[in-house]
Short mmCIF file of C-alpha atoms in Angstrom, two decimals:
data_model
loop_
_atom_site.label_atom_id
_atom_site.label_comp_id
_atom_site.label_asym_id
_atom_site.label_seq_id
_atom_site.Cartn_x
_atom_site.Cartn_y
_atom_site.Cartn_z
CA MET A 1 108.41 -76.45 -40.37
CA SER A 2 109.99 -74.44 -43.54
CA PHE A 3 110.82 -70.99 -44.25
CA PRO A 4 110.66 -69.25 -47.60
CA PRO A 5 113.75 -68.60 -48.76
CA PRO A 6 114.51 -64.62 -48.47
CA SER A 7 114.12 -62.32 -51.23
CA ARG A 8 117.80 -62.08 -53.26
CA THR A 9 116.47 -58.51 -55.48
CA PRO A 10 117.71 -56.22 -52.66
CA TRP A 11 120.67 -57.72 -51.29
CA GLY A 12 122.02 -58.49 -54.78
CA VAL A 13 122.02 -55.13 -56.15
CA ARG A 14 124.27 -54.02 -52.62
CA ARG A 15 126.37 -56.95 -52.67
CA ARG A 16 127.45 -56.06 -56.56
CA SER A 17 127.53 -52.37 -55.60
CA LEU A 18 129.86 -53.70 -52.65
CA ILE A 19 132.27 -55.84 -54.78
CA VAL A 20 132.47 -52.64 -57.19
CA SER A 21 133.40 -50.31 -54.57
CA ALA A 22 135.49 -52.47 -52.85
CA ALA A 23 137.36 -53.20 -56.55
CA SER A 24 137.32 -49.31 -56.27
CA ALA A 25 139.47 -48.90 -52.81
CA ALA A 26 141.55 -51.22 -53.97
CA VAL A 27 142.38 -48.90 -57.11
CA LEU A 28 142.55 -45.70 -55.06
CA ALA A 29 144.85 -47.93 -53.16
CA GLY A 30 147.12 -48.59 -56.33
CA CYS A 31 146.66 -44.59 -57.47
CA ALA A 32 148.11 -43.72 -54.18
CA THR A 33 150.94 -46.32 -54.25
CA ASP A 34 151.34 -45.52 -58.01
CA SER A 35 151.93 -41.69 -58.06
CA ASN A 36 154.92 -42.05 -55.30
CA SER A 37 156.45 -44.44 -57.29
CA GLY A 38 158.45 -42.91 -59.91
CA SER A 39 158.05 -43.82 -63.17
CA ALA A 40 162.05 -44.23 -63.42
CA SER A 41 160.63 -47.58 -61.33
CA GLY A 42 158.34 -48.65 -64.08
CA GLY A 43 160.59 -48.89 -67.14
CA GLY A 44 158.63 -46.57 -69.67
CA SER A 45 159.58 -42.76 -70.52
CA PRO A 46 158.48 -40.19 -68.32
CA SER A 47 156.36 -38.47 -70.89
CA LEU A 48 154.79 -41.38 -71.92
CA SER A 49 153.68 -42.33 -68.44
CA ALA A 50 152.60 -38.70 -68.36
CA ARG A 51 150.81 -38.08 -71.13
CA ALA A 52 149.12 -41.21 -70.29
CA ARG A 53 148.34 -39.60 -66.68
CA ALA A 54 147.11 -36.61 -68.11
CA ARG A 55 144.72 -38.35 -70.98
CA ALA A 56 143.50 -40.81 -68.09
CA ALA A 57 142.28 -37.67 -65.85
CA ARG A 58 140.80 -35.84 -68.99
CA ASP A 59 138.91 -38.79 -70.24
CA SER A 60 137.51 -39.93 -66.15
CA GLU A 61 136.67 -35.35 -66.13
CA GLY A 62 134.71 -36.11 -68.94
CA LEU A 63 133.10 -39.15 -67.29
CA LEU A 64 132.61 -36.85 -64.68
CA ARG A 65 130.54 -34.46 -66.47
CA ARG A 66 128.37 -36.99 -68.17
CA TYR A 67 127.25 -37.76 -64.70
CA ASP A 68 126.80 -34.56 -64.09
CA ALA A 69 124.52 -33.70 -66.70
CA VAL A 70 122.23 -36.95 -66.23
CA LEU A 71 121.84 -35.93 -62.86
CA ALA A 72 121.04 -32.44 -63.46
CA ALA A 73 118.64 -33.63 -66.42
CA HIS A 74 117.21 -36.76 -63.92
CA PRO A 75 117.88 -35.44 -60.23
CA THR A 76 115.27 -38.62 -59.13
CA LEU A 77 119.02 -41.13 -60.22
CA ALA A 78 120.66 -39.23 -57.27
CA GLU A 79 120.76 -41.88 -55.16
CA ARG A 80 121.68 -44.60 -57.87
CA LEU A 81 124.60 -42.37 -59.26
CA ARG A 82 126.33 -40.49 -56.66
CA PRO A 83 128.43 -43.73 -55.50
CA LEU A 84 129.16 -44.14 -59.11
CA ARG A 85 129.98 -40.69 -59.78
CA ALA A 86 132.14 -39.94 -56.43
CA GLU A 87 134.36 -42.89 -57.78
CA VAL A 88 135.01 -41.82 -60.93
CA ALA A 89 135.69 -38.45 -59.23
CA ALA A 90 138.30 -40.02 -57.38
CA HIS A 91 139.80 -41.51 -60.07
CA ALA A 92 139.79 -38.09 -62.21
CA ALA A 93 141.82 -36.69 -58.65
CA ALA A 94 143.89 -39.65 -58.78
CA PHE A 95 145.16 -39.01 -62.39
CA ARG A 96 145.22 -35.78 -61.93
CA GLU A 97 147.78 -35.63 -59.07
CA GLY A 98 149.79 -38.31 -60.44
CA ALA A 99 150.23 -36.69 -63.89
CA ALA A 100 151.20 -33.14 -62.11
CA LYS A 101 153.47 -34.95 -59.72
CA GLU A 102 155.19 -36.60 -63.05
CA LYS A 103 154.64 -33.25 -65.06
CA GLU A 104 156.52 -31.88 -62.12
CA LYS A 105 159.67 -34.22 -62.22
CA GLU A 106 160.14 -33.90 -66.10
CA ALA A 107 160.60 -30.13 -65.32
CA GLY A 108 163.38 -30.79 -62.61
CA GLY A 109 160.83 -29.72 -59.73
CA SER A 110 159.29 -26.71 -61.14
CA THR A 111 155.54 -26.60 -60.25
CA ALA A 112 153.46 -26.70 -63.38
CA THR A 113 150.90 -24.09 -63.42
CA GLY A 114 147.54 -25.12 -65.35
CA SER A 115 145.40 -28.69 -65.17
CA PRO A 116 145.29 -31.06 -67.79
CA SER A 117 142.00 -30.51 -68.59
CA ALA A 118 141.56 -26.77 -67.98
CA SER A 119 139.60 -26.39 -71.29
CA ALA A 120 136.48 -27.28 -70.30
CA SER A 121 133.97 -28.92 -72.90
CA ALA A 122 130.14 -28.29 -73.44
CA ALA A 123 127.78 -30.71 -71.24
CA PRO A 124 126.96 -33.83 -72.89
CA ASP A 125 123.21 -34.57 -74.31
CA VAL A 126 121.53 -36.48 -72.05
CA PRO A 127 118.41 -38.51 -73.24
CA ALA A 128 115.01 -37.21 -71.94
CA ASP A 129 114.16 -40.63 -70.17
CA GLU A 130 116.04 -42.19 -67.54
CA LYS A 131 116.53 -45.55 -69.31
CA SER A 132 118.18 -44.16 -71.55
CA ALA A 133 120.02 -41.77 -69.45
CA LEU A 134 121.51 -44.58 -67.37
CA ALA A 135 122.34 -46.80 -70.96
CA SER A 136 124.28 -43.67 -71.78
CA LEU A 137 126.17 -43.73 -69.05
CA ALA A 138 126.64 -47.78 -69.40
CA THR A 139 128.07 -46.82 -72.63
CA ALA A 140 130.16 -44.20 -71.93
CA GLU A 141 131.89 -46.22 -68.73
CA ARG A 142 132.15 -49.30 -70.87
CA SER A 143 133.72 -47.56 -73.76
CA LEU A 144 136.55 -45.55 -71.87
CA ALA A 145 137.50 -49.21 -69.91
CA ASP A 146 138.21 -50.81 -73.15
CA GLN A 147 140.15 -47.71 -73.97
CA ARG A 148 142.17 -48.10 -70.69
CA ALA A 149 142.36 -51.92 -71.76
CA LYS A 150 144.24 -51.28 -74.55
CA ALA A 151 146.07 -48.30 -73.51
CA LEU A 152 147.42 -50.50 -70.68
CA LEU A 153 150.07 -51.78 -72.96
CA GLU A 154 151.69 -49.17 -74.08
CA VAL A 155 152.74 -47.79 -70.99
CA PRO A 156 154.73 -48.73 -67.54
CA GLY A 157 153.90 -51.32 -65.07
CA GLU A 158 153.06 -49.69 -62.38
CA LEU A 159 150.72 -47.25 -64.65
CA ALA A 160 149.24 -50.21 -66.37
CA ARG A 161 148.47 -51.86 -63.17
CA LEU A 162 146.41 -48.45 -61.95
CA LEU A 163 144.74 -48.33 -65.69
CA ALA A 164 143.58 -52.18 -64.91
CA GLY A 165 141.85 -51.29 -62.20
CA VAL A 166 140.30 -48.02 -63.09
CA ALA A 167 139.18 -50.03 -66.12
CA ALA A 168 137.63 -53.27 -64.11
CA ALA A 169 135.93 -50.55 -61.80
CA GLY A 170 134.26 -48.90 -64.92
CA ALA A 171 133.30 -52.15 -66.32
CA GLY A 172 131.56 -52.72 -62.83
CA HIS A 173 129.86 -49.33 -63.08
CA ALA A 174 128.49 -50.29 -66.71
CA TYR A 175 127.08 -53.30 -65.26
CA LEU A 176 125.62 -51.51 -62.40
CA LEU A 177 124.01 -48.93 -64.75
CA THR A 178 122.33 -51.36 -66.98
CA LYS A 179 122.08 -54.52 -64.60
CA GLY A 180 121.49 -53.25 -61.19
CA ASP A 181 117.67 -52.66 -60.98
CA GLN A 182 116.99 -55.97 -62.25
#
């Protein structure tokens, strides 16, 4: 007696989500390691590294604003977007923390006031239909992942590793946003 093969659709999405989540966990582990390891061991100038971290934080915060705008316009997408948004928020926080630590090192131990992204920009436009809104988010994730992949050639080793991991997570998010419902 043979049994019909199990349906692959529900498990496929969960399996991909698990893989992306595991990659993001590895990235966050790298965030903690990287932010504690000073830039002197990275081989690059501290100001280059601090600027790269501050830009990465701003970029992640901009992406976070996009997620928030889509969630506000399309609350029915909350279950699907909430885990991805949480990962983007964790990336932004890790980059902010690393940038603040590097800025503090450069200032000789004084605490820096203000955030690298203190100026909040206007909420991004959100397409009216859900499919287009998801495609817009996927495009933003993919674009930022590509930008980070290019930037890692210009930064010290540990920060390059961190940017590579976050870029990989962004590419995974883009995939889930466009292909996750198939």
